[in-house]
CSV table of C-alpha atoms (C1' of nucleotides) in Angstrom, one decimal:
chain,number,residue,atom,x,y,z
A,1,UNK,CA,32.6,36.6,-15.8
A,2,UNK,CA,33.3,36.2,-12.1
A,3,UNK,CA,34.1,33.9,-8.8
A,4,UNK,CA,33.5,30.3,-9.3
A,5,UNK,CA,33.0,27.8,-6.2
A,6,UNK,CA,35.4,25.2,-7.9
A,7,UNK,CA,38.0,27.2,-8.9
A,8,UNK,CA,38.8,29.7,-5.9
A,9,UNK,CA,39.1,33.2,-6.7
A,10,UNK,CA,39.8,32.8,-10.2
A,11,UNK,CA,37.9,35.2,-12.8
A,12,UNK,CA,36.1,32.6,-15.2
A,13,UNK,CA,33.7,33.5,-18.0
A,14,UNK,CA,30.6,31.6,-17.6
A,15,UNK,CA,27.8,30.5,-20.4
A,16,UNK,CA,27.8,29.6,-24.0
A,17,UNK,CA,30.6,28.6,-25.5
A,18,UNK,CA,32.3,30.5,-28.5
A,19,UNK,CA,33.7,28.5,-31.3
A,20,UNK,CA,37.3,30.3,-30.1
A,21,UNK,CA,36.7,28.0,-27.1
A,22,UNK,CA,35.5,24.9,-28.5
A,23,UNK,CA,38.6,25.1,-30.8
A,24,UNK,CA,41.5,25.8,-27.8
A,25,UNK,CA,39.1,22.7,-25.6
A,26,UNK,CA,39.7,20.9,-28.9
A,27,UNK,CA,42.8,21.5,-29.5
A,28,UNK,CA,44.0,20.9,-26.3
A,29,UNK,CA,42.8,17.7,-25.5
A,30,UNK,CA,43.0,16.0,-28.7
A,31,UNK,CA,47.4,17.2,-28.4
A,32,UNK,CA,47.4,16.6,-24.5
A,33,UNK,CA,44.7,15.0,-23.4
A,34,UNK,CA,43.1,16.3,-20.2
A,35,UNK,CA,44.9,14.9,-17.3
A,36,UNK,CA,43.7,16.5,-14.6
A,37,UNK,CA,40.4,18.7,-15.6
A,38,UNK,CA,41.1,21.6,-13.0
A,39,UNK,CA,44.7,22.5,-14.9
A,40,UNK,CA,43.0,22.1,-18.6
A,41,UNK,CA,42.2,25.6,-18.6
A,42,UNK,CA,44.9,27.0,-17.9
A,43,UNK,CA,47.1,25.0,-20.0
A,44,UNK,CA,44.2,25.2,-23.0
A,45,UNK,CA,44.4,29.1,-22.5
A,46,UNK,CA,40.8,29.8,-21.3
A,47,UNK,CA,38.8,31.5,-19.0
A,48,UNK,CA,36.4,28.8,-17.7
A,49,UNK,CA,36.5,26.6,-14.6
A,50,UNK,CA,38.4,22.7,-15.3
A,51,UNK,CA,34.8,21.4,-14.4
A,52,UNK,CA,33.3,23.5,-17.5
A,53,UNK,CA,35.6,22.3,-19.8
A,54,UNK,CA,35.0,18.7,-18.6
A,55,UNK,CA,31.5,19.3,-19.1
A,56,UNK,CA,32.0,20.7,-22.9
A,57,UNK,CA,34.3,18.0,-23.7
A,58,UNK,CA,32.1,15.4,-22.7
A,59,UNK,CA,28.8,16.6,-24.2
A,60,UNK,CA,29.2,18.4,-27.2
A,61,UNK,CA,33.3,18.3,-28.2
A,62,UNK,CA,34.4,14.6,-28.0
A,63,UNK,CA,34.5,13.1,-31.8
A,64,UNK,CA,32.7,9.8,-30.8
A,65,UNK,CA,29.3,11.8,-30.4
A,66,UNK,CA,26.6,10.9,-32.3
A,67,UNK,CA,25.0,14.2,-33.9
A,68,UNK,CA,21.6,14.8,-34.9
A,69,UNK,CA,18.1,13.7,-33.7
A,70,UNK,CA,16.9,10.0,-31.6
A,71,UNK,CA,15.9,7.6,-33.9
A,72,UNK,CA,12.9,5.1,-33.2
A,73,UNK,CA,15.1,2.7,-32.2
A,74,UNK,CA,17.4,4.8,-29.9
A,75,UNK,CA,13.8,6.1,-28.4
A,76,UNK,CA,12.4,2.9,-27.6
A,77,UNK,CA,15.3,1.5,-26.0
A,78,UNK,CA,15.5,4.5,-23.6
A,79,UNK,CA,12.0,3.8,-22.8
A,80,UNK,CA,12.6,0.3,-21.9
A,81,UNK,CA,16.1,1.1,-19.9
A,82,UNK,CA,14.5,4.1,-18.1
A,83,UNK,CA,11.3,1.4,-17.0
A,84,UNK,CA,13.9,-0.8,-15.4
A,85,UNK,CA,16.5,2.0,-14.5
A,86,UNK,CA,14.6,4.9,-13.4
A,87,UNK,CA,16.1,8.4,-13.8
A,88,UNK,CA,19.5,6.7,-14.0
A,89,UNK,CA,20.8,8.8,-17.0
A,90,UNK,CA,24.4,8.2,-17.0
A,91,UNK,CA,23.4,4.6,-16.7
A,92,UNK,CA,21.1,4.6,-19.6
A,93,UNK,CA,23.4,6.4,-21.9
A,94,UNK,CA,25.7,3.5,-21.5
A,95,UNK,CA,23.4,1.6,-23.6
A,96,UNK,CA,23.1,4.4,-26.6
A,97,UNK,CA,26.5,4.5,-28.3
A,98,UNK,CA,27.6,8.2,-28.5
A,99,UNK,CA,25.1,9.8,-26.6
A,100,UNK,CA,25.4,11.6,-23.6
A,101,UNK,CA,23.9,11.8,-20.1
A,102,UNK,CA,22.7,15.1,-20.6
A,103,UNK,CA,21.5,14.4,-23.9
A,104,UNK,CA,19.0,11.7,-22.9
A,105,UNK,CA,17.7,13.2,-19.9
A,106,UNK,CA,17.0,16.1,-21.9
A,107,UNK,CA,15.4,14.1,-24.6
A,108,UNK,CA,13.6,12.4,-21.7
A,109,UNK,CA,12.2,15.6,-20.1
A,110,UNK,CA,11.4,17.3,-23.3
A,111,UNK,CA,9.7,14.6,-25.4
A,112,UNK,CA,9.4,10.8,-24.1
A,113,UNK,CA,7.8,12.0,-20.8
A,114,UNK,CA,5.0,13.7,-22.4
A,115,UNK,CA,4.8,10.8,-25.2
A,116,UNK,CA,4.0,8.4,-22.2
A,117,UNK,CA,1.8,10.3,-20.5
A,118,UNK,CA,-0.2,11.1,-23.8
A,119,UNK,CA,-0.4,7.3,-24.0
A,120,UNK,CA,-1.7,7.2,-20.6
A,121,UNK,CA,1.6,6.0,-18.5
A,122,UNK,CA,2.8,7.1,-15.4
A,123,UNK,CA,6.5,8.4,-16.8
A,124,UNK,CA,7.8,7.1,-13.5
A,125,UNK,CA,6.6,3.6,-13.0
A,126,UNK,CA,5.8,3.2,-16.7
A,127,UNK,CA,2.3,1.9,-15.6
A,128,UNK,CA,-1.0,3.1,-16.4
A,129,UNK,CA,-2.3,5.8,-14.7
A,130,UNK,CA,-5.4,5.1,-15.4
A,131,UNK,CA,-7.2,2.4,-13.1
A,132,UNK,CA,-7.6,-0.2,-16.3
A,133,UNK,CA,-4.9,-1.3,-15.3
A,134,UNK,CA,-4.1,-4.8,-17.8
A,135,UNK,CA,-3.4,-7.0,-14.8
A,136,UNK,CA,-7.5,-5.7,-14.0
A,137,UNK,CA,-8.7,-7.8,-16.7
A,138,UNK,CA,-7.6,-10.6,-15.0
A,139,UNK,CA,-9.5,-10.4,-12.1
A,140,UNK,CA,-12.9,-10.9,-13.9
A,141,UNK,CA,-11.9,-14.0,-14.9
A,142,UNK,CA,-12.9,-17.0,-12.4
A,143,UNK,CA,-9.4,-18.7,-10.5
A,144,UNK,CA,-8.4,-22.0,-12.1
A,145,UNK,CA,-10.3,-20.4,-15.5
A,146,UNK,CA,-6.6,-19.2,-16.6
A,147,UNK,CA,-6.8,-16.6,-19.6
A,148,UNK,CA,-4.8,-16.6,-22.7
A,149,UNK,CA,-4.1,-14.0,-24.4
A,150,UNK,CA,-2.0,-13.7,-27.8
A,151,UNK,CA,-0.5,-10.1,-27.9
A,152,UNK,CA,0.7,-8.8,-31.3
A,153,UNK,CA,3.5,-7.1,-31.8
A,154,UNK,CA,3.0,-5.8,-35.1
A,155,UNK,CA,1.1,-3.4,-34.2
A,156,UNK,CA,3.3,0.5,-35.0
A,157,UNK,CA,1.8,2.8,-33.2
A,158,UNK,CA,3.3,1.7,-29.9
A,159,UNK,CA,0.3,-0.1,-28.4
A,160,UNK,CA,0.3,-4.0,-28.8
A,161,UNK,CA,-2.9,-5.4,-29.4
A,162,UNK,CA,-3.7,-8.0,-26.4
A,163,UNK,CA,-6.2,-10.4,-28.1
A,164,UNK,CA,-8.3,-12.9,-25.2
A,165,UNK,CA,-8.1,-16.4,-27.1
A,166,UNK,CA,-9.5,-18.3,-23.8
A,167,UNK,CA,-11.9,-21.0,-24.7
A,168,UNK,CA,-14.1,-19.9,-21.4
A,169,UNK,CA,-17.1,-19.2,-22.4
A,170,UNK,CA,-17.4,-16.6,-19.6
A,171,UNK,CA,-14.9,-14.7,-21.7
A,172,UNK,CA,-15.3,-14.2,-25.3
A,173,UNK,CA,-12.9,-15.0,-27.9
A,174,UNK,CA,-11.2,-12.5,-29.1
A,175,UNK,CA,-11.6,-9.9,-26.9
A,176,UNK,CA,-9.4,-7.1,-28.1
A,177,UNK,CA,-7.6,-4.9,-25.3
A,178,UNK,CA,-5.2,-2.0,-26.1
A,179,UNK,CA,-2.5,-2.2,-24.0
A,180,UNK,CA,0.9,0.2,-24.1
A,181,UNK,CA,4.0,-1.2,-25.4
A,182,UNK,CA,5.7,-0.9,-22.2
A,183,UNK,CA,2.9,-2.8,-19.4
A,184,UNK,CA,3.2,-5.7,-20.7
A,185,UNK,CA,6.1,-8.6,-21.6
A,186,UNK,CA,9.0,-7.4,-22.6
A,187,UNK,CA,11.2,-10.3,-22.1
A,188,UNK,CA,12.7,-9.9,-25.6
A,189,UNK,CA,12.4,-7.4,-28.5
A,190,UNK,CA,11.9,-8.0,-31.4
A,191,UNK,CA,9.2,-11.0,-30.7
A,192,UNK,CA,5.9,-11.7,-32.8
A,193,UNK,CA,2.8,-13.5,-32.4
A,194,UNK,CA,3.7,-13.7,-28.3
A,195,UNK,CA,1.3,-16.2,-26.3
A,196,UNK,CA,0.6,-15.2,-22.9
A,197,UNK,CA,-0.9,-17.2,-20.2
A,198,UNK,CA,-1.4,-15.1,-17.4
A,199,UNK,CA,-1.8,-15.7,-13.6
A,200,UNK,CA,-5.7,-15.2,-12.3
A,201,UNK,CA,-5.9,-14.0,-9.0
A,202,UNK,CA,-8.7,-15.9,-7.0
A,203,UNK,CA,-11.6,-13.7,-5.4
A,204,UNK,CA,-10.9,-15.0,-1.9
A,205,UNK,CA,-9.6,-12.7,0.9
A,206,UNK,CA,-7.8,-15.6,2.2
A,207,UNK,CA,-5.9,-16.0,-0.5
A,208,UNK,CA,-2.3,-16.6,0.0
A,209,UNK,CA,-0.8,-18.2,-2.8
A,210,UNK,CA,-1.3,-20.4,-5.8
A,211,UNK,CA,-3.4,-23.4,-4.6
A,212,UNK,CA,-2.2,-25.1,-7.9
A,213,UNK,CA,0.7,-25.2,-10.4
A,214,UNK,CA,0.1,-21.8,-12.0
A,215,UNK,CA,2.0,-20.5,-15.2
A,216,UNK,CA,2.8,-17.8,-17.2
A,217,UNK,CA,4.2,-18.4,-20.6
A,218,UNK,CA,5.4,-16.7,-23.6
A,219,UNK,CA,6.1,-17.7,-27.1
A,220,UNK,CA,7.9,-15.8,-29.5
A,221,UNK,CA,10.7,-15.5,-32.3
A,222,UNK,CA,13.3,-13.5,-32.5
A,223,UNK,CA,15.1,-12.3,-35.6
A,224,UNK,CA,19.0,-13.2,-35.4
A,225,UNK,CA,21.8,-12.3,-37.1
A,226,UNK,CA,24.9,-14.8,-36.6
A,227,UNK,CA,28.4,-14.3,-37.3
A,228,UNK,CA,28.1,-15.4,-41.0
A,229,UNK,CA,25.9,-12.1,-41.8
A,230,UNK,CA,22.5,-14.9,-42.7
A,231,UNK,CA,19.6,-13.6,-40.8
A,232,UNK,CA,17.6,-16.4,-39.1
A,233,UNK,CA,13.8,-16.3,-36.7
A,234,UNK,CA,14.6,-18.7,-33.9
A,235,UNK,CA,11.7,-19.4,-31.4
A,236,UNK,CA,11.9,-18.9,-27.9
A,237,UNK,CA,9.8,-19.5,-25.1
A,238,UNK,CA,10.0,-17.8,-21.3
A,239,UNK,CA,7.9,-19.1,-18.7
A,240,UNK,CA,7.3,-18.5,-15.0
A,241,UNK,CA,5.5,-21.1,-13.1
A,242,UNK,CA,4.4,-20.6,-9.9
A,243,UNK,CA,3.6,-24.3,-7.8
A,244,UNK,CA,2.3,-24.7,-4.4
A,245,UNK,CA,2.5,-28.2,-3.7
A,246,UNK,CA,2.8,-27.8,0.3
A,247,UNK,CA,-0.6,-26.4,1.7
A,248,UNK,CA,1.1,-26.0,5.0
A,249,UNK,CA,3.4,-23.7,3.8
A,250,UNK,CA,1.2,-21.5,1.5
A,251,UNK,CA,3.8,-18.4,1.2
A,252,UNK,CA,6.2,-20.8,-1.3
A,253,UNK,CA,6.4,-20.8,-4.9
A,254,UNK,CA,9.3,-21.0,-7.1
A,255,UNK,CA,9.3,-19.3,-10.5
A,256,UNK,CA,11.5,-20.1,-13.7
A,257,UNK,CA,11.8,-18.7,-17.0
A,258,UNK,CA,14.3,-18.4,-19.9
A,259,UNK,CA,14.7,-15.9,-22.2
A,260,UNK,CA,16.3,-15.4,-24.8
A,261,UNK,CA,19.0,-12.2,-25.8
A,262,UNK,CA,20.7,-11.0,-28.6
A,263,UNK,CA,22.9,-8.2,-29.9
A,264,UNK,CA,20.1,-6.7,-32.0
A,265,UNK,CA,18.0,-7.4,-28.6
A,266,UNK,CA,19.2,-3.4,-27.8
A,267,UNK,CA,17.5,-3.1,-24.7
A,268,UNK,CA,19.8,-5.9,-23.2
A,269,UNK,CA,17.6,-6.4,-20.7
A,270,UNK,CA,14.9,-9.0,-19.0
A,271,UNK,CA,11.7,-7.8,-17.6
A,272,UNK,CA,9.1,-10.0,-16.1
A,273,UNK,CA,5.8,-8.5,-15.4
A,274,UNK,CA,2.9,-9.7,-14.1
A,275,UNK,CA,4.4,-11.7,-11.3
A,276,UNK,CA,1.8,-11.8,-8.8
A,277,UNK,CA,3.3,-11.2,-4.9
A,278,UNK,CA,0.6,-11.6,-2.5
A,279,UNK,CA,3.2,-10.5,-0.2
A,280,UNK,CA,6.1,-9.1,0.1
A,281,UNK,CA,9.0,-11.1,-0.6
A,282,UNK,CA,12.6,-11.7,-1.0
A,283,UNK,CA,13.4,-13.1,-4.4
A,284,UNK,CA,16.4,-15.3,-5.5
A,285,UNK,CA,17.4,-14.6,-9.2
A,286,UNK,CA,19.6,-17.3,-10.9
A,287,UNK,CA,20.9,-17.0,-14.1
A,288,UNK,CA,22.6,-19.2,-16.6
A,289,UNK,CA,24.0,-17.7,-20.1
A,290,UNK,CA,25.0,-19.5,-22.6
A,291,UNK,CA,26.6,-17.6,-25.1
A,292,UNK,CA,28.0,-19.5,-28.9
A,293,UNK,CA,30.1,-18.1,-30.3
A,294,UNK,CA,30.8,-19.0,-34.1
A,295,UNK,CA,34.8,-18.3,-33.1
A,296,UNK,CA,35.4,-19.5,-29.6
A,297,UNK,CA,32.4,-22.1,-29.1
A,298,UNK,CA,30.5,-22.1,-26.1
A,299,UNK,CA,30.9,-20.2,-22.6
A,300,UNK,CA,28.6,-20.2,-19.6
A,301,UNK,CA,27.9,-18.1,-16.7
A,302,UNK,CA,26.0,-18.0,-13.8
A,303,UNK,CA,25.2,-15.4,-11.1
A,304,UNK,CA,22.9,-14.9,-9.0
A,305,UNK,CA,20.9,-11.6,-7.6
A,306,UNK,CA,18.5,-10.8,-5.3
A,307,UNK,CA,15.6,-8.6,-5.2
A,308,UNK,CA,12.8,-7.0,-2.9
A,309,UNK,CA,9.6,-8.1,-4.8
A,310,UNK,CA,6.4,-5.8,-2.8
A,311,UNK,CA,3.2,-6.3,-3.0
A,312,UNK,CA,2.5,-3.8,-5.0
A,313,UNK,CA,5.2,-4.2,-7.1
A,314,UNK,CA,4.8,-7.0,-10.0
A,315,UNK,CA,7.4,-6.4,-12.2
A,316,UNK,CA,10.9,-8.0,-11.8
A,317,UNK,CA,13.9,-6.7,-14.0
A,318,UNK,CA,17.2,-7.5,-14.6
A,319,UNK,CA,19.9,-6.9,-16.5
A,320,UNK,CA,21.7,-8.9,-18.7
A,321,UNK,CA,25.6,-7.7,-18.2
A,322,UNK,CA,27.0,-11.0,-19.7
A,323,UNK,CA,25.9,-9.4,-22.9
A,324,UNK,CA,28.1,-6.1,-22.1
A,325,UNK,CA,30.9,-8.8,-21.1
A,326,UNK,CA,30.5,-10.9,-24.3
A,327,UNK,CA,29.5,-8.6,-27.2
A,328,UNK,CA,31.1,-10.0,-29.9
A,329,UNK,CA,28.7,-12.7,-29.8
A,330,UNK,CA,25.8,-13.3,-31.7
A,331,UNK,CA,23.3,-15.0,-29.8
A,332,UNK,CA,23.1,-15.5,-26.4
A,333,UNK,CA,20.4,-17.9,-24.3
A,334,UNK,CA,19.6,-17.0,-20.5
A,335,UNK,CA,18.2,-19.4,-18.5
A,336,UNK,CA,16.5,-17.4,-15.4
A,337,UNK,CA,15.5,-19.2,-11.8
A,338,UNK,CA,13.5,-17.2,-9.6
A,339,UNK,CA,13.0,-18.4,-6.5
A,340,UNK,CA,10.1,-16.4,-4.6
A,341,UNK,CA,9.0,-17.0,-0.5
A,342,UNK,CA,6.9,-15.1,1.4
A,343,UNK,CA,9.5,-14.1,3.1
A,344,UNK,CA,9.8,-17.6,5.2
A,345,UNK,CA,12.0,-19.9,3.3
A,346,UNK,CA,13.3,-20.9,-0.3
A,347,UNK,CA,12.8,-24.3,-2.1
A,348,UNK,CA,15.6,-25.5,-3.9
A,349,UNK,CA,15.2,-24.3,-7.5
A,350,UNK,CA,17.9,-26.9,-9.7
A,351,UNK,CA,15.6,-29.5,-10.9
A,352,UNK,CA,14.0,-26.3,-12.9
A,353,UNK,CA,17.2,-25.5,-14.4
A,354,UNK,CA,17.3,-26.8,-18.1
A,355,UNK,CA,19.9,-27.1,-21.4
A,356,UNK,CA,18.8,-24.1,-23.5
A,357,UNK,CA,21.3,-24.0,-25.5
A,358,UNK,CA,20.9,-22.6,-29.2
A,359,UNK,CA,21.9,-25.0,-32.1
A,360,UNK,CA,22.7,-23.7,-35.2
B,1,DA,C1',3.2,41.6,-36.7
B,2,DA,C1',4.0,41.5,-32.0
B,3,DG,C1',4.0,39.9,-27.5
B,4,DA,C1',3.3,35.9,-24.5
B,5,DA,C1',3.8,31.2,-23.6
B,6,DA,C1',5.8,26.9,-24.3
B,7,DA,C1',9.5,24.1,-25.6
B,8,DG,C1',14.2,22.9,-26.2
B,9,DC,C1',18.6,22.5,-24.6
B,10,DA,C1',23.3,24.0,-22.9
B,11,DA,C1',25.3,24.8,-18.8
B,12,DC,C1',25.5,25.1,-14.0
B,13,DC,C1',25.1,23.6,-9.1
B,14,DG,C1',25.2,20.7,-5.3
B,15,DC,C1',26.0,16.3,-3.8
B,16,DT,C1',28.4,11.8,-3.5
B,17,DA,C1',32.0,8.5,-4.3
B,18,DC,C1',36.6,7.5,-4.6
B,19,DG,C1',41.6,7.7,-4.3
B,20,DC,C1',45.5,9.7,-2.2
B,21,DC,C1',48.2,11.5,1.5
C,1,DT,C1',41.1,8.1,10.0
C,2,DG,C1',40.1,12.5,8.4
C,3,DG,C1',41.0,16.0,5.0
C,4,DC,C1',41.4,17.2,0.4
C,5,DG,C1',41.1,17.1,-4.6
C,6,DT,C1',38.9,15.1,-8.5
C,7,DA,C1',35.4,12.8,-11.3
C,8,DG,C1',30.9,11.8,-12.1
C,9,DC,C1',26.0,12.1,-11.5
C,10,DG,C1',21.2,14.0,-11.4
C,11,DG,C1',18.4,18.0,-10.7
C,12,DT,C1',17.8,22.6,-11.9
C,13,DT,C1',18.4,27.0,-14.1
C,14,DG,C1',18.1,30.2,-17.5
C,15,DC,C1',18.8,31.5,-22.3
C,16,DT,C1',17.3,30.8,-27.0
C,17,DT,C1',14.1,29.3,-30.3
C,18,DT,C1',9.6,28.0,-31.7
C,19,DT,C1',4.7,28.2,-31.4
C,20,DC,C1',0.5,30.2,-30.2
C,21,DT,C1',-2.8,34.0,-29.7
DNA sequence: AAGAAAAGCAACCGCTACGCC
DNA sequence: TGGCGTAGCGGTTGCTTTTCT
C-alpha cells in the first residue's frame, strides 16, 4: 500500500492481484464497462490505481484472451513480424489473436531471443552474427556467373536447406548450405521447392551498379483454402530484376516483384532480402492487390510507400494492410514495383506492372 | 536436502500521443 | 496555444518458480 504518481494522494495497494480483485475488475467492467480507467476503481470498489486496473483487464481479465502456451505457428509468425517490426510489441500482437503486448514481449525476452541466438542470429536484425553471412556465398561466384540455388522448405528444424544447382563448373552442384529460416526469402509462407536466383556482386571497386539486366527470382506454391472449404497448391512466382540499361547513369535500377498472400499466409507480410544497394537509396514501393472474393468478385488497390534502403541494409519489408482491410477473403495477389535510384532520379516503373490476377 | 542461480512472468514506471478545454 | 487528463506503449523491476550445484 501507499502513494501512487497517477492517482494523487490516494492510498492504493500495489502488486499481485487477489482473486477478490480479479472478480470486483470483472465484475465491474463486464456490468459497466470501464469508461474512464481513473474512476474504475473507485466505482469497482478497490484499492488500486485506474492505470492498474487497465493493465489487469487488458492482460490477464478480458474473456477474448487466449490461455495457455505459443504454439509453433504463433512462434514463428512472431519471429517473422518482429524481423520486420522490431521491438514493436503492441504492433505484433495485433497479428496473434488474443494475445497481449506484454505477453509476447515476454515470450520474446524469455524464449525466442535465446532460440535465435542458439541458431546463430543476431535477435535484433535477425541476421547472422556470424561472418558466413549467406549473401558471402555469393561473392565467390564470378559476376555475370549468376548462382541458383533451390532452398527447401521442408526442412523442420527451422533451418532451410539452400542447395547451389548452378551449372558453373566453378561451383559444384549441389552444394548444400544451412541457412536460418529467417535470412533468407520469405516472401510467402507456406512455399516449397523455392528457386532462387540471386544477385552476384562483381569483384570490382568501381562497381556501381548492375552493368546488365540482373534478377532475382523465386518460385513457389502456396497451399490455399478458398471460400468453398477445397484446399488447392497454386504456384507463384516473385521476382526482382534489377536493369541498367543507361551506362551514363549507373546509380538506376528499377526492381519488381509479385507476391503472393493469403489468410493462412499468418505473417501478412512481404520481405525481400537480398536486394543489393551499392548505395544508399531512396526507394519507391508500389503495390497492386488484387483480392477475389468468391462473394463480391474482384477489388483492387494500390498504394504506394517509400523507404530508406542503406547500404548496409538489404532487406526491404512491407506490410500487406489490404489483407487486415479485406479479411474475409481467401486469396489475395500483390503485385509489388520497386523503384530503386541512387539517390539521383527514378525511372518510370508501369511497363513492369502486370495482370496477376488468380483464376479459380 | 538446501542454497544459489537462472528463468519466467506479472506488474510497474516513465514517456509520448492525442483529445479536450 | 498551452495545460491537463487519459490511453497506450515499451523498458524495467522484482517476485515466484524452476533448475542447477
Amino acid at each position: 500500500m501507499g502513494g501512487h504518481r497517477c492517482c494523487g494522494k490516494q492510498k492504493v495497494k500495489r502488486g499481485l492481484w487477489s482473486p477478490e480483485e480479479d472478480q470486483k475488475l470483472t465484475e465491474h467492467i463486464t456490468s459497466y464497462g470501464h469508461g474512464s480507467w481513473s474512476s474504475v476503481p473507485k466505482l469497482a470498489g478497490l484499492q488500486r490505481c485506474g492505470k492498474s486496473c487497465r493493465l489487469r483487464w487488458i492482460n490477464y481479465l478480458r474473456p477474448e484472451l487466449k490461455k495457455g502456451c505459443f504454439t509453433p505457428d504463433e512462434e514463428q509468425l512472431i519471429i517473422d513480424v518482429h524481423r520486420i517490426l522490431g521491438n514493436r510489441w503492441a504492433q505484433i500482437a495485433k497479428h496473434l489473436p488474443g494475445r497481449t503486448d506484454n505477453e509476447v514481449k515476454n515470450f520474446w525476452n524469455s524464449c525466442l531471443k535465446k532460440k535465435l541466438i542458439s541458431q546463430g542470429l543476431d535477435p535484433v536484425t535477425h541476421n547472422l552474427i556470424s561472418s558466413h553471412h549467406h549473401t558471402k556465398i555469393n561473392e565467390k561466384q564470378p559476376y555475370n556467373n549468376v548462382p541458383v540455388f533451390s532452398v527447401d522448405y521442408n526442412n523442420n528444424n527451422n533451418s532451410h536447406m539452400i542447395k547451389n544447382i548452378s551449372p558453373s563448373p566453378s561451383s559444384p552442384p549441389h552444394q548444400h548450405v544451412h541457412v536460418p529460416s529467417t535470412s533468407t526469402m520469405n516472401i510467402a509462407q507456406p512455399a516449397a521447392a523455392l528457386l532462387v536466383q540471386k544477385i552476384t556482386e562483381p569483384s570490382t571497386s568501381e562497381y556501381q551498379g548492375p552493368s546488365i539486366t540482373s534478377s532475382l527470382i523465386v518460385n513457389g506454391q502456396i497451399n490455399c483454402n478458398d471460400a468453398m472449404t477445397t484446399t488447392a497448391v497454386r504456384p507463384y512466382e516473385s521476382s526482382i530484376n534489377i536493369n541498367n540499361e543507361s551506362s551514363c547513369t549507373p546509380n538506376i535500377s528499377t526492381s519488381s516483384s509479385s507476391s503472393s498472400v493469403n489468410v493462412n499466409n499468418p505473417s501478412k507480410f512481404g520481405v525481400l532480402d537480398d536486394i543489393y544497394v551499392w548505395d544508399d537509396a531512396t526507394v519507391e514501393h508500389q503495390e497492386t492487390v488484387a483480392l477475389r472474393s468468391n462473394m463480391e468478385g474482384v477489388e483492387q488497390y494500390s498504394k504506394t510507400h517509400n523507404y530508406e534502403l542503406h547500404h548496409d541494409h538489404e532487406k526491404l519489408a512491407w506490410e500487406m494492410d489490404p489483407l487486415d482491410q479485406y479479411s474475409s477473403f481467401d486469396v489475395g495477389f500483390a503485385e509489388s514495383t520497386f523503384l530503386s535510384a541512387g539517390g539521383v532520379m527514378c525511372q518510370d516503373l508501369s511497363n513492369s506492372m502486370a495482370d496477376l490476377e488468380w483464376n479459380y
